[in-house]
Amino acid sequence: MSKGVGVDLEDVCIRFGDFVAVREANVSIKGGEFFSFLGPSGCGKTTILRAVSGFLEPSEGRVMIGGKDMAGFGPNKRPTALIFQNLALFPLMKVWENITFSLEVQGVGKAARRKRADELLEMIALTGQGDKLPSELSGGQKQRVAIARALCAEPDVLLLDEPLSALDLKLRQHMRTELREIQKRVGITFIYITHDQGEALTMSDNVAVMRAGIVDQISDGHSIYNDPATPFVASFVGENNVFRGKVKSINGDHAVIDTNRSGDLVARIATSAKGSLNIGDPAMMFLRPEACKIATDTSAAQNRLTAKVLHEEFEGQIYNVFLEGAQGKEIKMSLVNVGQERQSKHSNELTLEYNPDQAVILPAGELASE
Amino acid sequence: MNIANFFRNYFEKNGIGLGTFLLVAVVFWVVVLIILPQLSMLDFSFRHHLPPPEMGGPKDVYTLEHYEYLILGAPGADTSYNVVDLGVFGRTLMAAVFVTLLNLVICYPIAYYLAQTKGGGGYTRILVLLLIIPYWINEILRAFAFRIIFGDSGLINETLLVFGLIDNPVDFIRANVALYAGLGYAYILLMIFPIYNVIESLDRNQIEAARDMGASWTRIHWRVVIPYAKPGISSGCTMVFMLTAGALAAPQILGGPSSLWFTQIIYQWFNQGGNWPRGAAFAIVLLVTCVIIVLSMMRIFKVRMGDIGK
Ligand SMILES: Nc1ncnc2c1ncn2[C@@H]1O[C@H](COP(=O)(O)OP(=O)(O)OP(=O)(O)O)[C@@H](O)[C@H]1O
Ligand SMILES: [Mg+2]
């Protein structure tokens, strides 16, 4: 199996008539990487995947696979295999025929195909189930058959379009681990599409976050979560409390913004905004619920807020506390459940505190809609 | 026990009034309009051809005379089999099979195209209209239109003459080209729509998945689309075959002087010959043979009866 074939999108624009589905996407995916596209519904993820697999030619720009321009190569001529959102197994073929369809296309004899099918069935832990029809399998099993079918073609790049979205939560989490393991074993490039940030963050080496046809940020899950490049990324990935204001002062890596309701707040300037943020600019500060703590020192400071407890949700490993700050500003805080006394009774006045390094400031921009 | 339950549920669901009406309507339809006429035909076919006064008299007994006639010919004829009628019978069935296959070859791509571009807006709708509107015109007019098109000075001959492709008009009627074209066209919708219906429900991703795995268009159709469309194909073929074998107007109008369709012989016995029992016997032989052919085809291509209704 050939390994490590990279995929590069260079200035890719895709238009449907007047509608721009993808604009100027520049994405470089290294060979052997597990790469995810993450974004809300309708942002153009599938469209990008179809351009990589060859079902769609970009209106502008180039799709390179292994350094080779793919323009003019149809889906059957590209070293990619696509796993569809609904799997698209062939309902009238047996499981083993499904898996080895690509070999059948190549004219491989039946005995050899059967043998290969059995190897792949073993890999996906479905030994002995080759003679069933897809309709006789469970959701997770079908999923694995679809993966085996795609891998059987020995593609250099495997493309997965939200393949887990039809599964229930437990199975989805299980398949995440399994997919990641399969990817490590076969070592080929995986391009994975999802609107589920948990999936993207747990499995991927790198994630591209998309918003309405635009790639906002490409980096590893850590940076996406801790150092978002745009307000959209900050609000789409994970949860964040948003504070709007104007930049009041800048001090090295940190800035203070003057929010109209919560006073002056200090936070780290996001990497993408360094050098471009000026005093007086409209800005946003993002504070994650889990970065909030209950302060023991209640004196005023630029990293403290006072708030009143509205209600509390108990989730097991964490408590979510919903608070109301000055002038009705809603704030959410998450506390790890370590068996502490629940001090957040209704309408308790609290002082919250955060580490300024754990909050980020970005130039004001579009947020992900809830 | 079960049946009692079924009726209780049935009446609870539909109410007494509507339930009774539906039941009576269905029973009337099935028994009076379908079963009884066919049974009386069957009965006819086993009776002697008698003048009315003798009907029900002592001579009116069951006989295999008409079936024998179809196979062996008139008693004392110079051949030992009824070569003429059997020949027509065989040729009719062969021609019906041929027309059905021709129809399938023409209609499958159309149905596929229609089904796969259903979102495609204007063109598809226009194409569907073009297919349907000619059927507002009655069968006989359509057949005569074909006669005109294929005639000596018809559109086709004129065109070929103008372009110098032929020197003399081709006799399409005598060569039965007009007949096959007319029969093929007559039931085109009955072939297209069942196939269209199944293909429409085929998940496009399956086609794309096959293409992604390198399959050629031929293989995609052979392995993915056709197996999926099989119920539609078989119900289309069944209808076209049955109706073609049983067609009367088109052979009457478009058939060449030497060609006789088996239905024309049946018609002659009923009408000109006034021999209803013989006509009934011939018709029943045609019906039973067609049913046997259809059932064995279904067996060969592994189509179940239940699939056809899909
Ligand atoms: N063939 C097409 N013609 C016109 N517009 C299209 C076509 N395909 C996609 N679009 C539009 O492009 C945009 C992006 O579609 P796409 O399918 O890539 O979304 P997505 O990110 O995959 O969403 P989801 O998560 O819901 O699958 C959508 O607004 C969609 O309406
Ligand atoms: Mg999609």
XYZ file of C-alpha atoms in Angstrom, chain A:
370
model
C 0.000 0.000 0.000
C 1.499 3.291 -1.007
C 1.773 5.668 1.881
C 2.129 9.294 2.576
C 0.559 10.963 -0.405
C -0.223 14.587 0.326
C -3.139 16.611 -0.916
C -2.915 20.306 -1.680
C -5.692 22.695 -2.505
C -4.330 25.807 -4.171
C -6.639 28.817 -4.359
C -9.620 26.566 -4.893
C -12.883 28.344 -5.650
C -16.052 26.411 -6.365
C -19.115 28.159 -7.700
C -22.589 26.885 -8.478
C -23.887 29.559 -10.811
C -23.612 32.778 -8.856
C -23.354 31.024 -5.542
C -19.842 30.634 -4.196
C -19.684 27.413 -2.209
C -15.942 27.497 -1.531
C -13.735 30.537 -1.866
C -9.958 30.616 -2.126
C -9.261 27.545 -0.119
C -5.581 26.949 0.437
C -5.085 23.744 2.319
C -1.989 21.620 2.495
C -2.474 18.108 3.803
C 0.627 16.066 4.475
C 0.908 12.439 3.481
C -0.220 9.972 6.138
C -2.063 12.626 8.066
C -5.523 12.413 9.601
C -6.974 15.708 8.465
C -10.456 16.975 9.266
C -12.665 19.627 7.805
C -14.913 20.944 10.527
C -17.769 23.348 9.962
C -21.480 23.903 10.296
C -23.983 22.439 7.857
C -23.846 23.944 4.402
C -20.413 25.496 4.755
C -18.998 23.628 1.780
C -17.320 20.602 3.337
C -18.861 18.038 1.036
C -18.178 20.298 -1.898
C -14.463 20.341 -1.072
C -14.429 16.587 -0.687
C -16.116 16.131 -4.040
C -13.496 18.338 -5.609
C -10.749 16.174 -4.124
C -12.400 12.939 -5.211
C -13.021 14.258 -8.700
C -16.805 14.408 -8.847
C -16.485 18.145 -9.232
C -13.892 20.314 -10.941
C -13.024 23.477 -9.035
C -14.080 26.657 -10.823
C -10.680 28.091 -10.071
C -7.481 26.837 -8.525
C -5.933 23.433 -8.451
C -6.311 20.184 -6.573
C -2.982 18.400 -6.253
C -2.640 14.834 -5.057
C 0.891 13.637 -4.458
C 2.131 16.794 -6.124
C 0.238 16.045 -9.322
C -2.413 18.355 -10.706
C -5.649 16.379 -10.829
C -7.457 18.586 -13.350
C -9.159 16.409 -15.933
C -8.884 13.212 -13.907
C -12.275 11.692 -13.146
C -13.099 10.017 -9.849
C -12.234 6.630 -11.284
C -8.759 7.866 -12.234
C -7.763 9.352 -8.899
C -5.963 7.527 -6.097
C -8.757 8.410 -3.710
C -11.604 6.440 -2.213
C -14.670 8.131 -0.840
C -16.856 6.916 1.977
C -20.251 8.486 1.600
C -22.292 10.032 4.340
C -24.920 7.312 3.854
C -22.235 4.693 3.072
C -23.837 3.756 -0.277
C -23.159 0.045 0.076
C -24.575 -1.944 -2.834
C -27.686 -3.516 -1.308
C -27.919 -6.406 -3.749
C -24.308 -7.545 -3.467
C -23.046 -9.696 -0.683
C -20.728 -8.125 1.837
C -17.645 -9.709 0.319
C -18.650 -8.571 -3.172
C -19.184 -5.088 -1.854
C -15.758 -5.052 -0.275
C -13.946 -6.273 -3.355
C -15.892 -4.345 -5.958
C -12.814 -2.343 -6.857
C -10.939 -5.586 -7.560
C -13.806 -6.843 -9.673
C -13.483 -3.670 -11.698
C -9.803 -4.433 -12.186
C -10.684 -7.880 -13.439
C -9.265 -9.831 -10.492
C -10.475 -13.434 -10.393
C -13.093 -14.596 -7.963
C -10.818 -16.747 -5.801
C -8.339 -13.936 -5.306
C -11.122 -11.521 -4.514
C -12.646 -13.841 -1.981
C -9.273 -14.212 -0.311
C -8.731 -10.476 -0.134
C -12.258 -10.033 1.205
C -11.545 -12.485 3.977
C -8.393 -10.603 4.951
C -10.262 -7.328 5.076
C -13.175 -8.884 6.940
C -10.717 -10.031 9.544
C -9.281 -6.543 9.796
C -12.704 -5.066 10.458
C -13.595 -7.883 12.873
C -16.348 -9.332 10.714
C -14.722 -12.657 9.955
C -17.169 -15.113 8.436
C -19.853 -12.558 7.650
C -18.885 -12.104 4.009
C -21.893 -13.930 2.628
C -24.446 -11.719 4.285
C -26.216 -8.907 2.528
C -25.566 -5.381 3.809
C -29.143 -5.188 5.066
C -28.369 -8.029 7.453
C -25.683 -6.032 9.262
C -25.924 -3.558 12.106
C -25.142 0.120 11.624
C -21.627 -0.166 12.976
C -20.925 -3.258 10.922
C -22.096 -1.553 7.749
C -19.824 1.289 8.647
C -16.871 -1.032 8.844
C -17.800 -2.718 5.575
C -17.826 0.686 3.897
C -14.359 1.350 5.270
C -13.104 -2.024 4.102
C -14.611 -1.463 0.671
C -12.816 1.845 0.374
C -9.532 0.422 1.672
C -9.701 -2.539 -0.686
C -9.009 -0.218 -3.588
C -5.718 0.587 -1.841
C -6.226 4.305 -2.212
C -3.516 6.797 -1.346
C -6.103 9.055 0.184
C -9.259 8.013 1.971
C -12.051 10.573 2.018
C -14.753 10.275 4.638
C -17.914 12.378 4.512
C -19.430 12.412 7.991
C -19.446 8.631 8.043
C -20.400 8.406 11.693
C -23.282 10.822 11.712
C -25.929 8.127 11.341
C -24.716 6.134 14.326
C -25.785 6.436 17.928
C -23.512 8.124 20.420
C -21.884 5.048 21.938
C -21.113 3.496 18.601
C -19.870 6.810 17.268
C -17.363 7.108 20.066
C -16.268 3.546 19.554
C -15.879 4.030 15.802
C -13.780 7.146 16.367
C -11.139 5.113 18.119
C -11.443 2.367 15.577
C -11.059 4.726 12.616
C -8.029 6.311 14.159
C -6.490 2.880 14.710
C -7.192 1.780 11.167
C -5.607 4.955 9.895
C -2.468 4.354 11.931
C -2.303 0.767 10.712
C -2.663 1.466 7.012
C -0.772 4.728 7.201
C -2.545 6.467 4.339
C -3.886 9.992 4.312
C -7.393 10.354 5.745
C -9.478 13.398 4.981
C -12.409 13.465 7.303
C -15.438 15.693 7.210
C -17.564 16.435 10.186
C -19.661 19.053 11.856
C -18.965 17.435 15.201
C -16.035 19.159 16.870
C -15.520 16.285 19.291
C -14.847 13.980 16.369
C -12.526 16.434 14.704
C -10.529 17.143 17.834
C -10.160 13.565 19.039
C -9.115 11.991 15.771
C -7.239 14.524 13.735
C -3.641 15.539 13.379
C -4.870 18.761 11.851
C -8.228 20.426 11.502
C -9.482 23.011 9.047
C -12.404 25.001 10.393
C -14.752 26.264 7.706
C -17.328 28.992 7.714
C -19.629 29.592 4.736
C -17.112 28.534 2.115
C -14.116 30.080 3.806
C -11.394 28.168 5.594
C -10.881 30.162 8.782
C -8.113 28.259 10.461
C -5.950 25.227 9.853
C -3.987 23.797 12.703
C -3.861 21.007 15.249
C -6.801 20.513 17.581
C -4.956 22.094 20.478
C -4.404 25.392 18.750
C -7.899 25.396 17.312
C -9.285 25.094 20.799
C -6.825 27.242 22.722
C -5.761 29.745 20.131
C -8.617 30.323 17.700
C -7.848 32.477 14.686
C -11.259 34.082 14.310
C -14.295 34.785 16.472
C -16.112 32.185 14.370
C -13.668 29.443 15.306
C -13.708 30.535 18.937
C -17.479 30.344 19.110
C -17.939 27.252 16.903
C -15.400 24.984 18.558
C -16.311 24.281 22.140
C -18.166 26.767 24.247
C -17.084 30.279 24.971
C -18.354 33.273 26.856
C -18.068 36.249 24.543
C -17.316 39.758 25.780
C -17.443 42.562 23.255
C -15.590 45.790 23.685
C -12.871 48.112 22.441
C -9.167 47.619 22.881
C -8.034 49.877 25.706
C -4.402 48.998 26.098
C -1.895 46.543 24.726
C 0.910 45.178 26.779
C 3.105 42.649 25.004
C 1.114 39.460 24.509
C -1.843 40.770 26.454
C -4.467 43.365 25.879
C -7.190 44.964 27.928
C -10.584 45.568 26.411
C -13.183 47.915 27.705
C -16.458 46.036 27.695
C -19.578 48.043 28.212
C -21.136 45.743 30.780
C -18.325 43.888 32.497
C -15.748 46.628 32.810
C -12.117 46.216 31.740
C -10.953 42.681 31.065
C -7.519 41.405 30.267
C -6.583 38.445 28.087
C -3.961 37.051 25.782
C -3.995 38.322 22.211
C -4.668 35.438 19.837
C -1.673 34.512 17.674
C -3.504 35.455 14.513
C -4.230 38.944 15.830
C -0.749 39.755 17.073
C 0.573 42.950 15.607
C -2.667 43.773 13.860
C -4.665 44.763 16.903
C -4.682 48.462 17.652
C -5.958 50.514 20.504
C -9.561 51.552 19.929
C -10.350 48.575 17.642
C -13.575 46.725 18.305
C -12.606 43.406 19.819
C -13.993 40.319 21.447
C -12.749 38.376 24.378
C -13.452 34.668 24.616
C -13.516 32.987 27.980
C -14.181 29.262 28.206
C -16.557 28.057 30.924
C -13.886 25.713 32.255
C -11.370 28.557 32.523
C -13.579 30.281 35.100
C -12.906 29.741 38.768
C -14.557 31.021 41.913
C -12.238 33.634 43.366
C -11.357 33.739 47.053
C -10.028 37.263 46.734
C -13.031 39.375 45.842
C -11.266 42.696 45.199
C -11.750 44.187 41.742
C -9.245 43.225 39.063
C -9.042 43.009 35.276
C -9.447 39.262 35.408
C -12.352 39.177 37.832
C -16.077 39.463 37.327
C -18.937 39.540 39.719
C -22.009 37.549 38.933
C -25.133 36.070 40.411
C -25.941 32.391 40.161
C -29.064 31.696 38.081
C -29.096 27.941 38.023
C -26.895 24.959 37.875
C -26.734 21.820 35.782
C -25.085 18.708 37.069
C -23.494 16.627 34.336
C -21.604 14.093 36.401
C -17.997 14.951 35.874
C -18.758 18.679 35.825
C -21.217 21.221 37.112
C -22.360 23.857 34.667
C -23.194 27.029 36.510
C -25.195 29.691 34.694
C -24.647 33.155 36.047
C -25.790 36.648 35.398
C -23.090 39.283 35.380
C -23.452 43.044 35.430
C -26.508 44.312 33.535
C -27.771 40.872 32.664
C -24.646 39.572 30.939
C -24.950 35.792 30.758
C -21.931 33.821 31.811
C -21.407 30.085 31.936
C -18.884 28.423 34.188
C -17.953 24.747 34.393
C -16.525 23.309 37.576
C -14.965 19.899 37.759
C -16.803 17.698 40.200
C -14.289 16.756 42.857
C -16.893 16.244 45.527
C -16.670 19.830 46.714
C -19.512 21.504 48.498
C -21.877 23.144 46.050
C -21.400 26.762 46.941
C -23.274 28.077 43.989
C -26.762 28.315 45.408
C -29.371 30.402 43.627
C -28.764 34.161 43.638
C -25.520 33.756 45.435
C -23.199 36.635 44.549
C -19.897 35.246 43.330
C -16.640 36.661 42.111
C -15.231 34.803 39.102
C -11.630 34.795 38.209
C -9.629 33.533 35.261
C -6.075 33.191 34.165
C -5.591 35.862 31.442
C -3.518 33.359 29.451
C -6.568 31.112 29.173
C -8.760 33.734 27.542
C -8.156 35.189 24.101
C -8.797 38.510 22.467
C -9.593 38.748 18.766
C -10.672 41.576 16.502
C -14.473 41.668 16.482
C -16.027 39.483 13.819
C -18.775 37.080 12.895
C -19.750 34.467 15.453
C -21.079 31.001 14.804
C -24.832 31.083 15.132
C -26.137 28.917 17.907
